[in-house]
């Protein structure tokens, strides 16, 4: 199984890989820059090369890098849109030093403009940032649909995907907390939810999983992560996600509210399933 958690990029690529191995994981996520701002650490191609070598030696799966939360390519403010487009473009240039991995981002919030205005903006930002020669796959994350978030339904993600030029360079990250909070009942109807995903988007587009329990009931549209088995989704339903044949070869990234000791326990528990 390919499983890991979200790490801080402050200490460098290779150190993140070494830390994840100690936690029991064989993949990880990291923010490409300050998640609540825009600052980015100095890029070190040699450090990236050392991580690639380390991952190969320890049979790591694909990484799932994460854009900052401040990135909103469909903002109603031009300054924010421009920052977001350029940040995504720079992030993807850097990701090519970690060839063949994933770059995940929240599609954005339309801030009152409406989905019909926001969706072309999101696709345009992807088209601006992605080059035909890139090996990185950009992942649209399933969202909980709070406020004016785009991506709270599979149909909205499909509408974005339809406008992307480099189709082989885009996919979806399936967040268990977000889809549950968004109204998709993965507790009582996991097969049905995955069939709906396949019918609308295509299961081949599902590249990675953010694996989280939820503090909220299904359809709450709130997005509050919980430790595995301690929330409203529950242990049995999450175990079914891990063991589902359509998902078994995907990287699973924990974004649960844990410290290192908690992640060691969760990773070991999930592996035992």
Short mmCIF file of N, CA and C in Angstrom, two decimals, residues 20-115:
data_model
loop_
_atom_site.label_atom_id
_atom_site.label_comp_id
_atom_site.label_asym_id
_atom_site.label_seq_id
_atom_site.Cartn_x
_atom_site.Cartn_y
_atom_site.Cartn_z
N UNK A 20 9.39 10.71 6.59
CA UNK A 20 8.23 9.89 6.27
C UNK A 20 8.53 8.41 6.45
N UNK A 21 9.71 8.01 6.06
CA UNK A 21 10.10 6.61 6.24
C UNK A 21 10.06 6.22 7.72
N UNK A 22 10.51 7.11 8.61
CA UNK A 22 10.48 6.84 10.05
C UNK A 22 9.05 6.75 10.57
N UNK A 23 8.13 7.46 9.93
CA UNK A 23 6.72 7.41 10.33
C UNK A 23 6.02 6.14 9.83
N UNK A 24 6.68 5.43 8.93
CA UNK A 24 6.10 4.21 8.39
C UNK A 24 5.48 4.39 7.02
N UNK A 25 5.61 5.59 6.45
CA UNK A 25 4.99 5.87 5.16
C UNK A 25 5.92 5.62 3.98
N UNK A 26 5.33 5.55 2.81
CA UNK A 26 6.12 5.40 1.58
C UNK A 26 5.63 6.36 0.49
N UNK A 27 5.06 7.46 0.92
CA UNK A 27 4.79 8.64 0.11
C UNK A 27 4.53 9.78 1.08
N UNK A 28 4.37 10.99 0.57
CA UNK A 28 3.97 12.09 1.45
C UNK A 28 3.48 13.25 0.60
N UNK A 29 2.84 14.19 1.28
CA UNK A 29 2.44 15.45 0.67
C UNK A 29 3.25 16.57 1.30
N UNK A 30 3.42 17.65 0.57
CA UNK A 30 4.10 18.83 1.11
C UNK A 30 3.57 20.06 0.41
N UNK A 31 3.52 21.16 1.13
CA UNK A 31 3.13 22.42 0.51
C UNK A 31 4.29 22.96 -0.32
N UNK A 32 4.00 23.40 -1.51
CA UNK A 32 5.03 23.92 -2.41
C UNK A 32 5.55 25.27 -1.95
N UNK A 33 4.80 25.95 -1.10
CA UNK A 33 5.20 27.24 -0.56
C UNK A 33 4.38 27.47 0.71
N UNK A 34 4.59 28.59 1.39
CA UNK A 34 3.85 28.88 2.61
C UNK A 34 2.35 28.69 2.38
N UNK A 35 1.70 27.76 3.11
CA UNK A 35 0.30 27.46 2.81
C UNK A 35 -0.66 28.61 3.08
N UNK A 36 -0.28 29.52 3.97
CA UNK A 36 -1.16 30.65 4.31
C UNK A 36 -0.67 31.96 3.72
N UNK A 37 0.37 31.88 2.89
CA UNK A 37 0.91 33.09 2.28
C UNK A 37 1.32 32.81 0.85
N UNK A 38 2.48 33.27 0.48
CA UNK A 38 2.94 33.03 -0.88
C UNK A 38 4.43 32.81 -0.97
N UNK A 39 5.11 32.99 0.17
CA UNK A 39 6.56 32.87 0.18
C UNK A 39 6.98 31.45 -0.17
N UNK A 40 8.09 31.34 -0.91
CA UNK A 40 8.58 30.03 -1.34
C UNK A 40 10.05 29.92 -0.97
N UNK A 41 10.44 28.74 -0.47
CA UNK A 41 11.84 28.56 -0.08
C UNK A 41 12.72 28.47 -1.32
N UNK A 42 13.99 28.76 -1.16
CA UNK A 42 14.93 28.71 -2.28
C UNK A 42 14.98 27.29 -2.85
N UNK A 43 14.93 27.20 -4.15
CA UNK A 43 14.91 25.88 -4.80
C UNK A 43 16.32 25.30 -4.87
N UNK A 44 16.43 24.01 -4.56
CA UNK A 44 17.71 23.31 -4.58
C UNK A 44 17.58 22.06 -5.44
N UNK A 45 17.94 22.13 -6.71
CA UNK A 45 17.81 20.97 -7.60
C UNK A 45 18.57 19.74 -7.10
N UNK A 46 19.68 19.93 -6.42
CA UNK A 46 20.45 18.79 -5.92
C UNK A 46 19.69 18.08 -4.80
N UNK A 47 19.00 18.85 -3.96
CA UNK A 47 18.18 18.27 -2.90
C UNK A 47 17.03 17.46 -3.51
N UNK A 48 16.42 18.00 -4.57
CA UNK A 48 15.36 17.28 -5.27
C UNK A 48 15.88 15.97 -5.85
N UNK A 49 17.07 16.01 -6.41
CA UNK A 49 17.67 14.80 -6.98
C UNK A 49 17.95 13.76 -5.90
N UNK A 50 18.38 14.23 -4.72
CA UNK A 50 18.64 13.29 -3.61
C UNK A 50 17.35 12.63 -3.15
N UNK A 51 16.25 13.41 -3.12
CA UNK A 51 14.96 12.81 -2.73
C UNK A 51 14.53 11.76 -3.75
N UNK A 52 14.67 12.04 -5.03
CA UNK A 52 14.28 11.08 -6.07
C UNK A 52 15.06 9.77 -5.89
N UNK A 53 16.34 9.87 -5.60
CA UNK A 53 17.17 8.69 -5.38
C UNK A 53 16.73 7.94 -4.13
N UNK A 54 16.42 8.69 -3.07
CA UNK A 54 15.95 8.10 -1.81
C UNK A 54 14.62 7.36 -2.02
N UNK A 55 13.70 7.99 -2.74
CA UNK A 55 12.40 7.37 -3.00
C UNK A 55 12.53 6.07 -3.78
N UNK A 56 13.42 6.07 -4.75
CA UNK A 56 13.64 4.86 -5.54
C UNK A 56 14.22 3.75 -4.67
N UNK A 57 15.14 4.10 -3.80
CA UNK A 57 15.78 3.10 -2.94
C UNK A 57 14.81 2.49 -1.95
N UNK A 58 13.79 3.25 -1.55
CA UNK A 58 12.86 2.79 -0.52
C UNK A 58 11.46 2.52 -1.07
N UNK A 59 11.36 2.37 -2.38
CA UNK A 59 10.09 1.98 -3.03
C UNK A 59 8.93 2.91 -2.67
N UNK A 60 9.17 4.20 -2.74
CA UNK A 60 8.11 5.17 -2.49
C UNK A 60 7.16 5.23 -3.69
N UNK A 61 5.91 5.55 -3.39
CA UNK A 61 4.94 5.84 -4.45
C UNK A 61 5.02 7.30 -4.85
N UNK A 62 4.06 7.72 -5.65
CA UNK A 62 4.05 9.11 -6.14
C UNK A 62 3.77 10.09 -5.01
N UNK A 63 4.47 11.22 -5.06
CA UNK A 63 4.23 12.32 -4.13
C UNK A 63 2.99 13.09 -4.54
N UNK A 64 2.35 13.72 -3.55
CA UNK A 64 1.16 14.54 -3.83
C UNK A 64 1.41 15.94 -3.27
N UNK A 65 2.18 16.74 -4.01
CA UNK A 65 2.45 18.11 -3.57
C UNK A 65 1.16 18.92 -3.52
N UNK A 66 1.13 19.94 -2.67
CA UNK A 66 -0.10 20.72 -2.46
C UNK A 66 0.19 22.20 -2.65
N UNK A 67 -0.60 22.85 -3.47
CA UNK A 67 -0.51 24.30 -3.63
C UNK A 67 -0.95 24.99 -2.35
N UNK A 68 -0.54 26.24 -2.13
CA UNK A 68 -0.96 26.96 -0.92
C UNK A 68 -2.45 27.24 -0.92
N UNK A 69 -3.01 27.38 0.28
CA UNK A 69 -4.44 27.69 0.40
C UNK A 69 -4.78 29.06 -0.16
N UNK A 70 -3.79 29.95 -0.21
CA UNK A 70 -4.03 31.31 -0.70
C UNK A 70 -4.19 31.35 -2.22
N UNK A 71 -3.86 30.27 -2.89
CA UNK A 71 -3.99 30.24 -4.35
C UNK A 71 -5.48 30.18 -4.72
N UNK A 72 -5.95 31.19 -5.45
CA UNK A 72 -7.34 31.21 -5.92
C UNK A 72 -7.37 31.77 -7.34
N UNK A 73 -7.32 30.88 -8.30
CA UNK A 73 -7.22 31.30 -9.69
C UNK A 73 -8.54 31.83 -10.25
N UNK A 74 -9.62 31.74 -9.47
CA UNK A 74 -10.91 32.29 -9.94
C UNK A 74 -11.41 33.40 -9.01
N UNK A 75 -10.48 34.06 -8.34
CA UNK A 75 -10.83 35.19 -7.48
C UNK A 75 -11.50 36.30 -8.28
N UNK A 76 -12.27 37.13 -7.58
CA UNK A 76 -12.85 38.31 -8.23
C UNK A 76 -11.85 39.46 -8.28
N UNK A 77 -10.67 39.27 -7.69
CA UNK A 77 -9.64 40.30 -7.69
C UNK A 77 -8.52 39.91 -8.67
N UNK A 78 -8.23 40.78 -9.60
CA UNK A 78 -7.23 40.48 -10.62
C UNK A 78 -5.86 40.22 -10.01
N UNK A 79 -5.51 40.97 -8.97
CA UNK A 79 -4.20 40.79 -8.33
C UNK A 79 -4.06 39.37 -7.77
N UNK A 80 -5.11 38.87 -7.15
CA UNK A 80 -5.08 37.51 -6.58
C UNK A 80 -5.01 36.47 -7.70
N UNK A 81 -5.78 36.68 -8.76
CA UNK A 81 -5.74 35.74 -9.89
C UNK A 81 -4.35 35.69 -10.51
N UNK A 82 -3.73 36.84 -10.70
CA UNK A 82 -2.40 36.88 -11.31
C UNK A 82 -1.36 36.20 -10.43
N UNK A 83 -1.40 36.50 -9.12
CA UNK A 83 -0.49 35.82 -8.20
C UNK A 83 -0.68 34.30 -8.29
N UNK A 84 -1.92 33.87 -8.30
CA UNK A 84 -2.23 32.44 -8.29
C UNK A 84 -1.75 31.75 -9.55
N UNK A 85 -1.96 32.38 -10.69
CA UNK A 85 -1.51 31.81 -11.96
C UNK A 85 0.02 31.69 -11.98
N UNK A 86 0.70 32.74 -11.56
CA UNK A 86 2.17 32.72 -11.58
C UNK A 86 2.73 31.75 -10.55
N UNK A 87 2.09 31.67 -9.39
CA UNK A 87 2.54 30.72 -8.36
C UNK A 87 2.38 29.30 -8.86
N UNK A 88 1.26 28.99 -9.49
CA UNK A 88 1.06 27.65 -10.04
C UNK A 88 2.09 27.35 -11.12
N UNK A 89 2.35 28.30 -11.99
CA UNK A 89 3.32 28.09 -13.06
C UNK A 89 4.71 27.84 -12.49
N UNK A 90 5.10 28.62 -11.48
CA UNK A 90 6.41 28.43 -10.86
C UNK A 90 6.48 27.09 -10.14
N UNK A 91 5.42 26.75 -9.42
CA UNK A 91 5.38 25.46 -8.71
C UNK A 91 5.57 24.30 -9.68
N UNK A 92 4.91 24.36 -10.82
CA UNK A 92 4.99 23.26 -11.78
C UNK A 92 6.37 23.18 -12.43
N UNK A 93 7.01 24.33 -12.64
CA UNK A 93 8.39 24.30 -13.14
C UNK A 93 9.30 23.58 -12.15
N UNK A 94 9.12 23.86 -10.87
CA UNK A 94 9.92 23.21 -9.84
C UNK A 94 9.59 21.73 -9.71
N UNK A 95 8.32 21.39 -9.87
CA UNK A 95 7.91 20.00 -9.73
C UNK A 95 8.58 19.09 -10.74
N UNK A 96 9.03 19.66 -11.86
CA UNK A 96 9.69 18.83 -12.87
C UNK A 96 11.04 18.30 -12.38
N UNK A 97 11.58 18.89 -11.32
CA UNK A 97 12.78 18.33 -10.70
C UNK A 97 12.46 17.09 -9.86
N UNK A 98 11.16 16.90 -9.59
CA UNK A 98 10.66 15.69 -8.94
C UNK A 98 9.77 14.98 -9.97
N UNK A 99 10.35 14.57 -11.03
CA UNK A 99 9.64 14.14 -12.23
C UNK A 99 8.60 13.05 -11.97
N UNK A 100 7.42 13.24 -12.59
CA UNK A 100 6.41 12.19 -12.62
C UNK A 100 5.50 12.10 -11.42
N UNK A 101 5.39 13.18 -10.65
CA UNK A 101 4.56 13.16 -9.45
C UNK A 101 3.30 14.01 -9.63
N UNK A 102 2.60 14.28 -8.53
CA UNK A 102 1.32 14.98 -8.57
C UNK A 102 1.41 16.36 -7.91
N UNK A 103 0.62 17.29 -8.44
CA UNK A 103 0.50 18.64 -7.88
C UNK A 103 -0.99 18.91 -7.67
N UNK A 104 -1.40 18.93 -6.41
CA UNK A 104 -2.81 19.06 -6.05
C UNK A 104 -3.15 20.50 -5.67
N UNK A 105 -4.34 20.97 -6.10
CA UNK A 105 -4.76 22.30 -5.66
C UNK A 105 -6.28 22.36 -5.51
N UNK A 106 -6.71 23.28 -4.63
CA UNK A 106 -8.13 23.56 -4.47
C UNK A 106 -8.58 24.40 -5.66
N UNK A 107 -9.62 23.99 -6.37
CA UNK A 107 -10.01 24.73 -7.58
C UNK A 107 -10.23 26.22 -7.35
N UNK A 108 -10.73 26.58 -6.16
CA UNK A 108 -10.89 28.00 -5.86
C UNK A 108 -12.30 28.36 -5.45
N UNK A 109 -12.50 29.62 -5.12
CA UNK A 109 -13.80 30.15 -4.72
C UNK A 109 -14.19 31.29 -5.65
N UNK A 110 -15.42 31.22 -6.14
CA UNK A 110 -15.85 32.23 -7.13
C UNK A 110 -16.20 33.56 -6.50
N UNK A 111 -16.33 33.63 -5.18
CA UNK A 111 -16.55 34.87 -4.44
C UNK A 111 -17.73 35.66 -5.00
N UNK A 112 -18.80 34.97 -5.30
CA UNK A 112 -20.01 35.63 -5.76
C UNK A 112 -20.15 35.79 -7.25
N UNK A 113 -19.11 35.46 -8.01
CA UNK A 113 -19.19 35.60 -9.46
C UNK A 113 -20.02 34.50 -10.11
N UNK A 114 -20.12 33.37 -9.44
CA UNK A 114 -20.85 32.23 -9.98
C UNK A 114 -19.92 31.22 -10.63
N UNK A 115 -20.31 29.97 -10.58
CA UNK A 115 -19.49 28.88 -11.13
C UNK A 115 -19.26 29.04 -12.62
#
